[in-house]
Tab-separated table of C-alpha atoms and ligand atoms in Angstrom:
chain	number	residue	atom	x	y	z
A	1	MET	CA	-20.805	-8.050	-15.293
A	2	LYS	CA	-18.062	-7.754	-17.882
A	3	ILE	CA	-14.512	-8.255	-16.599
A	4	THR	CA	-11.826	-6.549	-18.638
A	5	LYS	CA	-9.075	-9.024	-19.417
A	6	MET	CA	-6.071	-6.825	-20.050
A	7	ASN	CA	-4.446	-9.273	-22.458
A	8	ARG	CA	-7.465	-8.939	-24.758
A	9	ILE	CA	-7.082	-5.148	-25.085
A	10	LYS	CA	-5.598	-4.419	-28.485
A	11	SER	CA	-5.056	-0.650	-28.557
A	12	SER	CA	-4.883	2.481	-26.405
A	13	ALA	CA	-8.129	3.645	-27.993
A	14	GLU	CA	-9.863	0.425	-26.947
A	15	LEU	CA	-8.608	0.844	-23.375
A	16	THR	CA	-9.741	4.474	-23.282
A	17	ASP	CA	-13.185	3.332	-24.427
A	18	ARG	CA	-13.260	0.640	-21.766
A	19	PHE	CA	-12.452	3.192	-19.059
A	20	GLN	CA	-15.174	5.434	-20.423
A	21	ALA	CA	-17.694	2.595	-20.412
A	22	LEU	CA	-16.907	2.207	-16.722
A	23	GLY	CA	-17.564	5.925	-16.195
A	24	TYR	CA	-13.971	7.185	-15.952
A	25	ASP	CA	-11.986	9.516	-18.134
A	26	ILE	CA	-8.501	8.024	-17.781
A	27	PRO	CA	-5.824	9.202	-20.224
A	28	VAL	CA	-3.865	6.519	-22.101
A	29	GLU	CA	-0.727	7.649	-23.903
A	30	ASP	CA	1.496	5.726	-26.322
A	31	ASP	CA	4.378	8.193	-26.000
A	32	LEU	CA	6.105	7.100	-22.777
A	33	SER	CA	8.563	9.994	-22.548
A	34	SER	CA	6.702	11.692	-19.663
A	35	LEU	CA	7.742	8.767	-17.436
A	36	PHE	CA	11.376	9.792	-17.699
A	37	GLU	CA	10.962	13.460	-16.936
A	38	PRO	CA	12.182	14.478	-13.479
A	39	VAL	CA	9.873	15.548	-10.648
A	40	GLU	CA	10.967	19.037	-9.643
A	41	THR	CA	8.327	19.976	-7.042
A	42	GLY	CA	7.909	18.673	-3.509
A	43	PRO	CA	10.611	17.621	-1.067
A	44	PHE	CA	12.792	15.612	-3.471
A	45	LYS	CA	14.036	15.951	-6.993
A	46	LEU	CA	13.179	12.591	-8.563
A	47	ALA	CA	14.902	11.348	-11.694
A	48	ASN	CA	11.869	9.553	-13.115
A	49	ARG	CA	8.204	8.822	-12.459
A	50	PHE	CA	8.437	5.363	-10.929
A	51	THR	CA	8.065	4.482	-7.254
A	52	VAL	CA	8.232	1.047	-5.699
A	53	LEU	CA	5.400	0.693	-3.211
A	54	PRO	CA	5.950	-0.864	0.215
A	55	MET	CA	5.469	-4.629	0.182
A	56	GLU	CA	6.287	-6.854	3.077
A	57	GLY	CA	7.182	-10.485	2.606
A	58	TRP	CA	6.363	-12.060	5.984
A	59	ASP	CA	9.980	-13.122	5.922
A	60	ALA	CA	12.005	-11.009	8.374
A	61	GLU	CA	13.939	-12.729	11.160
A	62	ILE	CA	11.888	-13.524	14.229
A	63	ASP	CA	13.578	-10.642	16.120
A	64	GLY	CA	12.397	-8.202	13.426
A	65	LYS	CA	15.700	-7.802	11.573
A	66	PRO	CA	15.843	-8.079	7.778
A	67	SER	CA	16.538	-11.641	6.584
A	68	PRO	CA	18.339	-12.607	3.365
A	69	LEU	CA	14.897	-12.748	1.690
A	70	VAL	CA	14.157	-9.168	2.739
A	71	GLU	CA	17.589	-8.152	1.470
A	72	ARG	CA	16.972	-9.811	-1.883
A	73	ARG	CA	13.637	-8.012	-2.295
A	74	TRP	CA	14.957	-4.584	-1.328
A	75	MET	CA	18.039	-4.930	-3.541
A	76	ASN	CA	15.773	-5.909	-6.441
A	77	PHE	CA	13.714	-2.786	-5.789
A	78	ALA	CA	16.832	-0.607	-5.625
A	79	GLY	CA	18.233	-2.020	-8.856
A	80	GLY	CA	15.006	-1.861	-10.857
A	81	GLY	CA	15.341	1.747	-11.966
A	82	ALA	CA	12.560	3.435	-9.951
A	83	ALA	CA	13.777	6.733	-8.497
A	84	LEU	CA	11.778	6.447	-5.267
A	85	LEU	CA	11.264	3.549	-2.858
A	86	TRP	CA	8.186	4.375	-0.840
A	87	GLY	CA	8.658	2.865	2.557
A	88	CYS	CA	10.297	-0.391	1.355
A	89	GLU	CA	7.879	-2.300	3.569
A	90	ALA	CA	5.910	-1.895	6.757
A	91	ALA	CA	8.140	-1.933	9.845
A	92	ALA	CA	6.260	-2.400	13.109
A	93	ILE	CA	6.943	0.100	15.861
A	94	LEU	CA	6.767	-2.665	18.495
A	95	PRO	CA	6.955	-6.480	18.376
A	96	GLU	CA	3.307	-6.713	19.469
A	97	ALA	CA	2.304	-4.353	16.636
A	98	ARG	CA	3.368	-6.824	13.917
A	99	ALA	CA	0.848	-8.131	11.383
A	100	ASN	CA	2.713	-11.445	11.357
A	101	PRO	CA	5.535	-12.990	13.379
A	102	HIS	CA	7.985	-12.320	10.551
A	103	GLN	CA	7.279	-8.642	10.021
A	104	LEU	CA	10.165	-6.209	10.215
A	105	VAL	CA	10.376	-4.357	13.555
A	106	LEU	CA	12.203	-1.063	14.006
A	107	ASN	CA	13.873	-0.635	17.403
A	108	GLU	CA	17.334	0.033	18.848
A	109	GLU	CA	18.386	-3.601	18.217
A	110	THR	CA	17.209	-3.868	14.621
A	111	ALA	CA	18.098	-0.335	13.443
A	112	PRO	CA	21.785	-1.025	12.633
A	113	THR	CA	20.910	-3.973	10.342
A	114	ILE	CA	18.167	-1.968	8.646
A	115	ALA	CA	20.580	0.967	8.211
A	116	ALA	CA	23.175	-1.355	6.650
A	117	LEU	CA	20.604	-2.690	4.193
A	118	ARG	CA	19.568	0.838	3.292
A	119	SER	CA	23.217	1.688	2.576
A	120	SER	CA	23.631	-1.371	0.345
A	121	MET	CA	20.514	-0.401	-1.605
A	122	HIS	CA	21.742	3.123	-2.122
A	123	LYS	CA	25.211	1.947	-3.189
A	124	HIS	CA	23.706	-0.530	-5.650
A	125	HIS	CA	21.405	2.114	-7.141
A	126	ALA	CA	24.200	4.684	-7.408
A	127	GLU	CA	26.493	2.152	-9.147
A	128	LEU	CA	23.838	1.226	-11.671
A	129	PHE	CA	22.303	4.618	-12.367
A	130	ASP	CA	24.881	7.157	-11.211
A	131	ARG	CA	22.332	9.010	-9.104
A	132	LYS	CA	21.037	9.102	-5.557
A	133	LEU	CA	18.150	6.846	-4.650
A	134	ILE	CA	15.406	8.310	-2.463
A	135	SER	CA	14.043	5.841	0.067
A	136	GLY	CA	11.879	5.913	3.158
A	137	LEU	CA	10.770	3.472	5.807
A	138	GLN	CA	7.106	2.844	6.528
A	139	LEU	CA	6.167	2.805	10.208
A	140	THR	CA	3.119	0.845	11.231
A	141	HIS	CA	1.067	-0.457	14.102
A	142	SER	CA	-1.138	-3.266	12.804
A	143	GLY	CA	-3.920	-2.460	15.274
A	144	ARG	CA	-6.935	-4.683	14.670
A	145	TRP	CA	-4.881	-6.900	12.334
A	146	SER	CA	-1.981	-7.562	14.733
A	147	ARG	CA	-0.762	-11.175	14.686
A	148	PRO	CA	2.621	-10.949	16.400
A	149	THR	CA	2.858	-14.645	17.228
A	150	GLY	CA	0.557	-16.171	14.631
A	151	GLY	CA	-2.994	-15.807	15.959
A	152	PHE	CA	-4.853	-12.505	16.085
A	153	GLU	CA	-4.002	-10.295	19.058
A	154	PRO	CA	-5.999	-7.231	18.053
A	155	SER	CA	-5.630	-3.706	19.385
A	156	THR	CA	-8.795	-1.969	18.263
A	157	LEU	CA	-10.143	1.553	18.601
A	158	TYR	CA	-13.856	0.800	18.560
A	159	GLN	CA	-16.194	-2.155	18.450
A	160	HIS	CA	-17.273	-3.292	15.014
A	161	ASP	CA	-19.990	-5.940	14.511
A	162	VAL	CA	-18.306	-7.577	11.515
A	163	LEU	CA	-14.583	-6.959	11.927
A	164	ASP	CA	-14.510	-7.867	15.639
A	165	LEU	CA	-15.729	-11.361	14.737
A	166	ARG	CA	-13.027	-11.773	12.098
A	167	VAL	CA	-10.222	-11.105	14.569
A	168	ALA	CA	-11.894	-12.309	17.788
A	169	ALA	CA	-11.749	-8.800	19.261
A	170	THR	CA	-13.363	-8.226	22.639
A	171	ARG	CA	-14.162	-5.149	24.674
A	172	GLN	CA	-10.688	-5.585	26.234
A	173	SER	CA	-9.059	-5.329	22.793
A	174	CYS	CA	-10.008	-1.631	22.701
A	175	LEU	CA	-7.078	0.636	23.516
A	176	ASP	CA	-7.731	3.348	26.104
A	177	ASP	CA	-6.646	6.954	25.576
A	178	SER	CA	-3.469	6.641	27.629
A	179	ALA	CA	-2.374	3.589	25.608
A	180	ILE	CA	-2.930	5.629	22.436
A	181	GLU	CA	-0.828	8.495	23.784
A	182	ALA	CA	1.978	6.044	24.560
A	183	LEU	CA	1.806	4.735	20.988
A	184	ALA	CA	2.051	8.283	19.621
A	185	ASN	CA	5.258	8.678	21.575
A	186	CYS	CA	6.530	5.360	20.249
A	187	PHE	CA	5.923	6.451	16.624
A	188	ILE	CA	7.957	9.598	17.337
A	189	GLN	CA	10.838	7.611	18.861
A	190	ARG	CA	10.836	5.278	15.871
A	191	ALA	CA	10.892	8.211	13.433
A	192	ILE	CA	14.099	9.328	15.142
A	193	LEU	CA	15.541	5.881	14.366
A	194	VAL	CA	14.365	6.145	10.758
A	195	GLU	CA	16.392	9.321	10.428
A	196	GLN	CA	19.390	7.737	12.154
A	197	CYS	CA	19.202	4.816	9.702
A	198	GLY	CA	19.768	7.388	6.943
A	199	PHE	CA	16.396	7.177	5.176
A	200	GLU	CA	15.359	10.354	3.378
A	201	PHE	CA	11.838	10.140	4.775
A	202	VAL	CA	9.555	8.353	7.173
A	203	ASP	CA	6.164	7.112	6.000
A	204	PHE	CA	3.620	7.601	8.757
A	205	LYS	CA	1.237	4.926	7.471
A	206	HIS	CA	-2.496	5.754	7.449
A	207	CYS	CA	-3.919	2.980	5.349
A	208	HIS	CA	-5.320	-0.520	4.896
A	209	GLY	CA	-7.279	-0.758	8.141
A	210	TYR	CA	-4.261	-0.669	10.435
A	211	LEU	CA	-4.278	1.348	13.644
A	212	THR	CA	-3.714	4.858	12.320
A	213	HIS	CA	-6.207	4.321	9.515
A	214	GLU	CA	-8.817	2.899	11.897
A	215	MET	CA	-8.326	6.036	13.979
A	216	LEU	CA	-9.855	8.097	11.144
A	217	SER	CA	-13.134	6.186	11.296
A	218	ALA	CA	-13.486	6.088	15.120
A	219	VAL	CA	-16.735	8.047	15.014
A	220	ASN	CA	-18.367	5.891	17.681
A	221	ARG	CA	-15.459	6.085	20.111
A	222	GLN	CA	-15.780	8.216	23.227
A	223	GLY	CA	-12.996	10.431	24.558
A	224	ALA	CA	-10.100	12.399	23.093
A	225	PHE	CA	-9.530	10.148	20.054
A	226	GLY	CA	-13.075	9.489	18.892
A	227	GLY	CA	-16.161	11.207	17.567
A	228	CYS	CA	-15.549	14.469	15.729
A	229	PHE	CA	-12.957	14.955	12.992
A	230	GLU	CA	-10.781	16.968	15.392
A	231	ASN	CA	-10.588	14.031	17.811
A	232	ARG	CA	-10.158	11.339	15.153
A	233	THR	CA	-7.140	13.174	13.752
A	234	ARG	CA	-5.590	14.075	17.118
A	235	PHE	CA	-3.230	11.100	16.979
A	236	THR	CA	-1.927	12.191	13.570
A	237	ARG	CA	-1.272	15.713	14.826
A	238	LEU	CA	0.412	14.472	18.004
A	239	VAL	CA	2.816	12.317	16.015
A	240	LEU	CA	3.476	14.905	13.296
A	241	ASP	CA	4.208	17.603	15.896
A	242	GLY	CA	6.448	15.219	17.819
A	243	ILE	CA	8.449	14.206	14.741
A	244	ARG	CA	8.815	17.819	13.628
A	245	HIS	CA	10.143	18.711	17.061
A	246	ALA	CA	12.465	15.699	17.418
A	247	CYS	CA	13.839	15.609	13.863
A	248	PRO	CA	13.091	18.836	12.037
A	249	ASP	CA	15.132	17.791	8.973
A	250	LEU	CA	13.353	14.503	8.371
A	251	THR	CA	10.794	14.563	5.555
A	252	ILE	CA	7.469	13.047	6.539
A	253	GLY	CA	5.377	11.150	4.019
A	254	VAL	CA	1.901	9.742	4.542
A	255	ARG	CA	0.459	6.711	2.779
A	256	LEU	CA	-3.282	7.193	3.001
A	257	SER	CA	-6.304	5.055	2.214
A	258	ALA	CA	-8.063	8.066	0.707
A	259	TYR	CA	-11.388	6.209	0.730
A	260	ASP	CA	-12.707	3.056	2.284
A	261	PHE	CA	-15.805	0.899	1.778
A	262	LEU	CA	-17.780	-1.528	3.930
A	263	PRO	CA	-16.242	-4.921	4.669
A	264	PHE	CA	-17.000	-7.483	1.949
A	265	GLU	CA	-17.393	-11.263	2.085
A	266	ALA	CA	-17.991	-14.066	-0.406
A	267	ALA	CA	-21.655	-14.695	-1.250
A	268	GLY	CA	-22.892	-18.254	-1.933
A	269	ASN	CA	-21.572	-18.139	-5.506
A	270	GLY	CA	-18.227	-16.792	-4.275
A	271	THR	CA	-18.737	-13.223	-5.521
A	272	GLY	CA	-17.995	-10.388	-3.116
A	273	ARG	CA	-20.865	-8.580	-1.408
A	274	PRO	CA	-21.013	-6.225	1.581
A	275	ALA	CA	-20.824	-8.322	4.739
A	276	ASP	CA	-23.143	-6.008	6.628
A	277	THR	CA	-25.158	-3.154	5.279
A	278	ARG	CA	-25.719	-1.552	8.662
A	279	HIS	CA	-24.174	1.862	8.947
A	280	HIS	CA	-20.557	1.823	9.983
A	281	PHE	CA	-18.724	5.033	9.320
A	282	ARG	CA	-15.877	4.527	6.840
A	283	PHE	CA	-13.366	7.311	6.216
A	284	GLY	CA	-13.693	8.759	2.691
A	285	ALA	CA	-16.968	6.966	1.913
A	286	THR	CA	-20.596	7.877	1.329
A	287	GLU	CA	-23.053	7.081	4.099
A	288	ASP	CA	-23.890	3.646	2.665
A	289	GLY	CA	-20.174	2.783	2.721
A	290	LEU	CA	-20.162	1.823	-0.942
A	291	ASP	CA	-18.920	4.882	-2.788
A	292	VAL	CA	-16.265	7.569	-2.561
A	293	ASP	CA	-16.827	10.792	-0.629
A	294	LEU	CA	-13.688	12.893	-0.376
A	295	ASN	CA	-14.990	15.650	1.909
A	296	GLU	CA	-13.182	14.436	5.017
A	297	THR	CA	-10.247	13.217	2.954
A	298	PHE	CA	-9.683	16.772	1.768
A	299	GLU	CA	-10.094	18.078	5.316
A	300	PHE	CA	-7.445	15.597	6.435
A	301	LEU	CA	-5.127	16.536	3.576
A	302	ASP	CA	-5.565	20.243	4.390
A	303	MET	CA	-4.421	19.372	7.891
A	304	LEU	CA	-1.383	17.460	6.576
A	305	ALA	CA	-0.495	20.320	4.239
A	306	ALA	CA	-0.732	22.802	7.121
A	307	ALA	CA	1.604	20.535	9.108
A	308	GLY	CA	4.152	20.669	6.280
A	309	VAL	CA	3.592	17.194	4.808
A	310	GLN	CA	4.486	17.378	1.113
A	311	LEU	CA	4.776	13.715	0.250
A	312	LEU	CA	1.710	11.535	-0.210
A	313	CYS	CA	1.010	8.058	-1.476
A	314	ILE	CA	-2.624	7.387	-2.256
A	315	THR	CA	-4.173	3.980	-1.748
A	316	ALA	CA	-7.598	2.714	-0.673
A	317	GLY	CA	-9.512	0.396	1.622
A	318	SER	CA	-7.929	-2.671	3.173
A	319	PRO	CA	-6.543	-5.981	1.923
A	320	TYR	CA	-8.364	-7.685	4.813
A	321	TYR	CA	-11.958	-6.609	4.303
A	322	ASN	CA	-12.339	-5.089	0.835
A	323	PRO	CA	-9.339	-6.165	-1.276
A	324	HIS	CA	-11.133	-5.476	-4.564
A	325	ILE	CA	-10.869	-1.706	-3.980
A	326	GLN	CA	-7.308	-1.973	-2.628
A	327	ARG	CA	-5.477	-4.323	-5.002
A	328	PRO	CA	-7.769	-5.130	-7.952
A	329	ALA	CA	-7.157	-8.688	-9.160
A	330	LEU	CA	-8.501	-11.218	-11.601
A	331	TYR	CA	-7.867	-14.067	-9.165
A	332	PRO	CA	-8.689	-13.400	-5.504
A	333	PRO	CA	-6.511	-14.614	-2.631
A	334	SER	CA	-7.641	-17.927	-1.091
A	335	ASP	CA	-9.542	-16.201	1.718
A	336	GLY	CA	-11.051	-13.574	-0.574
A	337	TYR	CA	-14.027	-13.390	-2.950
A	338	GLN	CA	-14.571	-13.195	-6.695
A	339	PRO	CA	-14.529	-9.598	-7.988
A	340	PRO	CA	-17.861	-7.855	-7.348
A	341	GLU	CA	-16.977	-5.338	-10.078
A	342	ASP	CA	-14.717	-5.215	-13.089
A	343	PRO	CA	-11.237	-4.972	-11.494
A	344	LEU	CA	-10.500	-2.252	-14.035
A	345	ALA	CA	-13.156	-0.144	-12.271
A	346	GLY	CA	-11.189	-0.573	-9.033
A	347	VAL	CA	-8.063	0.650	-10.825
A	348	ALA	CA	-9.875	3.572	-12.450
A	349	ARG	CA	-11.401	4.649	-9.127
A	350	MET	CA	-7.963	4.868	-7.532
A	351	LEU	CA	-6.473	6.754	-10.482
A	352	TRP	CA	-9.400	9.172	-10.556
A	353	VAL	CA	-9.245	9.884	-6.795
A	354	THR	CA	-5.480	10.379	-6.981
A	355	GLY	CA	-5.995	12.841	-9.833
A	356	GLU	CA	-8.584	14.790	-7.822
A	357	ILE	CA	-6.101	15.021	-4.961
A	358	LYS	CA	-3.164	16.011	-7.157
A	359	GLN	CA	-5.189	18.791	-8.748
A	360	ARG	CA	-6.159	20.135	-5.355
A	361	TYR	CA	-2.649	19.914	-3.871
A	362	PRO	CA	-0.339	20.759	-6.774
A	363	ALA	CA	2.679	21.511	-4.547
A	364	MET	CA	2.698	18.041	-2.985
A	365	THR	CA	4.512	15.096	-4.537
A	366	ILE	CA	1.804	12.510	-5.041
A	367	VAL	CA	2.388	8.846	-5.757
A	368	GLY	CA	-0.451	6.805	-7.263
A	369	THR	CA	-1.313	3.164	-6.633
A	370	GLY	CA	-3.251	0.296	-8.183
A	371	TYR	CA	-1.504	-0.060	-11.539
A	372	SER	CA	-0.543	-3.753	-11.510
A	373	TYR	CA	-3.906	-4.927	-12.856
A	374	LEU	CA	-3.137	-2.974	-16.039
A	375	GLN	CA	-0.386	-5.470	-16.862
A	376	ASP	CA	0.996	-4.864	-20.408
A	377	TRP	CA	-0.894	-1.558	-20.535
A	378	LEU	CA	0.629	-0.188	-17.355
A	379	PRO	CA	3.217	2.038	-19.131
A	380	GLN	CA	0.652	3.667	-21.422
A	381	VAL	CA	-1.768	4.471	-18.605
A	382	ALA	CA	1.102	5.639	-16.399
A	383	ALA	CA	2.351	7.954	-19.161
A	384	GLY	CA	-1.162	9.319	-19.697
A	385	ILE	CA	-1.598	10.004	-15.987
A	386	VAL	CA	1.762	11.771	-15.639
A	387	LYS	CA	1.278	13.824	-18.799
A	388	ALA	CA	-2.162	14.950	-17.622
A	389	GLY	CA	-0.751	15.926	-14.214
A	390	LEU	CA	-2.918	13.426	-12.317
A	391	ALA	CA	0.008	12.033	-10.258
A	392	ASP	CA	3.698	12.803	-9.954
A	393	SER	CA	4.905	9.264	-9.695
A	394	ILE	CA	3.495	5.841	-10.540
A	395	GLY	CA	3.529	3.362	-7.673
A	396	LEU	CA	4.470	-0.192	-8.586
A	397	GLY	CA	3.104	-2.803	-6.210
A	398	ARG	CA	2.760	-6.464	-7.185
A	399	ILE	CA	4.431	-5.907	-10.540
A	400	ALA	CA	7.585	-4.867	-8.656
A	401	LEU	CA	7.651	-8.373	-7.141
A	402	SER	CA	7.315	-10.192	-10.447
A	403	TYR	CA	9.247	-7.699	-12.592
A	404	PRO	CA	11.324	-5.292	-10.467
A	405	GLU	CA	13.408	-4.099	-13.435
A	406	MET	CA	10.411	-2.994	-15.486
A	407	PRO	CA	11.296	0.740	-15.128
A	408	LEU	CA	14.833	0.003	-16.338
A	409	ASP	CA	13.585	-1.957	-19.357
A	410	LEU	CA	11.258	0.905	-20.274
A	411	MET	CA	14.028	3.443	-19.785
A	412	GLN	CA	16.218	1.465	-22.175
A	413	GLY	CA	13.414	1.279	-24.724
A	414	LYS	CA	13.187	-2.513	-24.441
A	415	ARG	CA	10.030	-4.493	-25.049
A	416	LEU	CA	8.417	-5.574	-21.814
A	417	ALA	CA	9.301	-9.088	-20.701
A	418	ARG	CA	5.805	-10.572	-20.935
A	419	LYS	CA	6.671	-13.589	-18.790
A	420	LYS	CA	7.448	-11.279	-15.879
A	421	ILE	CA	4.304	-9.160	-15.951
A	422	CYS	CA	2.157	-9.720	-12.865
A	423	ARG	CA	-1.110	-11.413	-13.846
A	424	THR	CA	-2.740	-10.737	-10.455
A	425	PHE	CA	-2.809	-14.393	-9.440
A	426	SER	CA	-2.710	-13.225	-5.785
A	427	ASP	CA	-0.264	-15.945	-4.664
A	428	CYS	CA	1.821	-13.250	-2.984
A	429	THR	CA	-1.226	-12.673	-0.725
A	430	THR	CA	-2.513	-16.254	-0.492
A	431	ALA	CA	0.871	-17.575	0.693
A	432	PRO	CA	1.216	-15.337	3.763
A	433	ARG	CA	-2.482	-15.722	4.611
A	434	ASN	CA	-1.539	-19.386	5.047
A	435	GLY	CA	1.590	-18.732	7.072
A	436	LEU	CA	4.084	-18.951	4.178
A	437	ILE	CA	6.555	-16.328	3.055
A	438	SER	CA	5.263	-13.952	0.391
A	439	GLY	CA	6.740	-13.691	-3.093
A	440	CYS	CA	5.800	-14.101	-6.708
A	441	TYR	CA	5.532	-17.901	-6.806
A	442	PRO	CA	4.049	-18.152	-10.313
A	443	LEU	CA	6.526	-15.902	-12.152
A	444	ASP	CA	9.734	-15.512	-10.141
A	445	PRO	CA	11.913	-18.642	-10.595
A	446	PHE	CA	13.479	-17.971	-7.193
A	447	TYR	CA	10.131	-18.636	-5.453
A	448	LYS	CA	8.946	-21.232	-7.975
A	449	LYS	CA	11.837	-23.467	-6.884
A	450	ARG	CA	11.264	-23.179	-3.159
A	451	SER	CA	9.577	-25.881	-1.078
A	452	GLU	CA	6.895	-23.347	-0.112
A	453	ALA	CA	5.726	-23.337	-3.748
A	454	LYS	CA	4.663	-26.977	-3.371
A	455	GLN	CA	2.921	-26.235	-0.081
A	456	LEU	CA	1.090	-23.323	-1.684
A	457	LYS	CA	-0.113	-25.495	-4.575
A	458	LEU	CA	-1.475	-28.016	-2.090
A	459	ILE	CA	-3.212	-25.302	-0.057
A	460	LYS	CA	-4.816	-23.869	-3.187
A	461	ARG	CA	-5.937	-27.313	-4.362
A	462	GLN	CA	-7.524	-28.045	-0.989
A	463	GLY	CA	-9.113	-24.730	-1.351
B	501	FMN	C1	2.453	-9.069	-0.746
B	501	FMN	C2	2.049	-7.645	-0.513
B	501	FMN	C3	2.531	-6.968	0.596
B	501	FMN	C4	2.145	-5.647	0.828
B	501	FMN	N1	2.667	-4.979	1.907
B	501	FMN	C5	2.378	-3.677	2.069
B	501	FMN	C6	3.016	-2.927	3.094
B	501	FMN	O1	3.875	-3.426	3.840
B	501	FMN	N2	2.640	-1.632	3.239
B	501	FMN	C7	1.724	-1.032	2.420
B	501	FMN	O2	1.437	0.154	2.585
B	501	FMN	N3	1.143	-1.713	1.426
B	501	FMN	C8	1.454	-3.005	1.215
B	501	FMN	N4	0.914	-3.672	0.158
B	501	FMN	C9	0.026	-2.964	-0.798
B	501	FMN	C10	0.823	-2.468	-2.010
B	501	FMN	O3	1.756	-1.502	-1.613
B	501	FMN	C11	-0.111	-1.868	-3.089
B	501	FMN	O4	-0.850	-0.818	-2.512
B	501	FMN	C12	-1.076	-2.876	-3.675
B	501	FMN	O5	-0.428	-4.081	-4.000
B	501	FMN	C13	-1.769	-2.299	-4.916
B	501	FMN	O6	-0.829	-1.926	-5.897
B	501	FMN	P1	-0.592	-2.873	-7.185
B	501	FMN	O7	-1.881	-2.914	-7.917
B	501	FMN	O8	0.505	-2.243	-7.958
B	501	FMN	O9	-0.209	-4.198	-6.661
B	501	FMN	C14	1.263	-4.998	-0.079
B	501	FMN	C15	0.789	-5.695	-1.188
B	501	FMN	C16	1.167	-6.995	-1.424
B	501	FMN	C17	0.666	-7.693	-2.662
B	502	SF4	S1	2.012	-13.739	-7.077
B	502	SF4	FE1	3.091	-12.704	-8.747
B	502	SF4	S2	1.640	-12.720	-10.453
B	502	SF4	FE2	0.492	-13.183	-8.606
B	502	SF4	S3	-0.278	-11.208	-7.885
B	502	SF4	FE3	1.628	-11.556	-6.802
B	502	SF4	S4	3.192	-10.580	-8.052
B	502	SF4	FE4	1.380	-10.826	-9.336
C-alpha cells in the first residue's frame, strides 16, 4: 500500500492525480480567493470559509468550568481569523456524561464562566477583524465512552461483542427507555443554557460513537429507541422538538458522523484490521461495515431538514474504534494502529461524502472535516472544494491546535508558517489517552515547555 506523504507532493496536478489514483475526483485549486468569499445562505452570514472544529483538551477544571488552558485555546481559535467556531469543544450535559474527568460540563454553576469566556472570544475577534464572530457550543453525552472519574463508566444503548469488552460494559450499562427520555429532557435544558450564554447556536452532537451517535445504530435494541429507523431517530426528534419549543430563536446545528465502519484493531504487524467481521449494524455503512452507504444518512438529513436544521458539520466514524476514517494520520495515537489505507483516502472519502450531502441539501450551511492531513496543501484543496460547491466552510481540526492563525495568514497573503503545520503526529490524542492534557506538544512551544511533554515522551518510548 502506498502512503501519500504530503510533503513529497510537488504540484496541484500531482495531488489531483493522487486523488484520482485513489478513486476520487477532488478539485485542487491554486487560486485561493474562494476561501474569502462570504457564505450568504443558511442561518448565518459568514465572512469567510473557515471554521474551527470542536476540540476538547481534557483540561477543564474538575467542576467542569473552563480553566486557563481552555481559555487560551478558545482565544486562539477566536483570534485565528476563522469566521465560525463550531462548538468550541464538547461540553457534557451532566458530570457523569463526561469522556474524561476534565471535560467541560454545562450546568447552572458553570454557565456564567462559559458565558464570560464566550464574550471575551467575541470581543477579541471583533477587535481584530471588525466583525461579529459566530460561535456555538457542542452538547454531548459520552455514552459508551464515558469516563467521568478516570475509568470507564459506560452508558450504552445495546450490547456489542467488541466494544463492550473495550469499555467493560455489562448488561446493566444499557440505559432503559425512561433513562433515555430523561436525557432528552436534559439536552433541552442545556440548550436553554447555551442560548443564555449568548452562543449563536447549539451543536446537538451526533458523532464519534458517543450516545446520540450510538442511538442511530441501535438496530438490535428493543423498545421505543431501537430497531427501525423511526425508533432509532426518536431521541433526535424529541430533543429537536423540545429545543424548538423552549428556545425558538436558537439556531440548532448537528455534527454528524455521516458514515461509520466496523471497529478496527492492530493486527500482529501493527496495521489496522477489522476487529470482528460479524455483522454489526453501523449507521451510514454497507452491510459488511467497511464501506459508505448514505441511504439512511440521507433519510436522517431529510428529517433534520424537515425539523428546520440548516447547519451541519460532517464527520465520520469514531476516534475510539476506527480513527483512520475519522482523523486520518501518518502516525497513529499510542493506542491505535498503523493506517490500513492511505490516509489520503480517508481524507478523500470525507470530502466526497460531504460534497454528496452539500449537493443534495444546497440550502444548508455545510462544514467539512478531515483536512489536517493535507498539511501544506490544505488551502488548495479547500479552495477547490469551496469553488466546486462541495462544502460551504472548511473545518480546521488538529491544524487549528498547531497553527490557529492559519486563516489569518492566508487572508493576508502570507506564506504558510511551515513549522506550525500539523504533521499528524497524534500527540494531541496520545496525551489524553494517557491521562495528560491535550495540546500540540510537538509544534506549540507552550506545550513543548510543559512538564507533561516529558511525561508524554516517556510514555511513547515505553510504548
Ligand atoms: C484533541 C482532539 C479533540 C477533539 N475533540 C472533539 C470534540 O470535543 N468534539 C468533536 O466533535 N470532535 C472532536 N475532535 C475531532 C475534530 O473536531 C476533527 O473532527 C478531527 O480532528 C478531524 O479533523 P482534522 O483532520 O482537521 O484534525 C477532536 C480531535 C482532536 C484531535
Ligand atoms: S499533536 Fe500537533 S502535530 Fe500532532 S496531530 Fe496534534 S496538532 Fe497535529
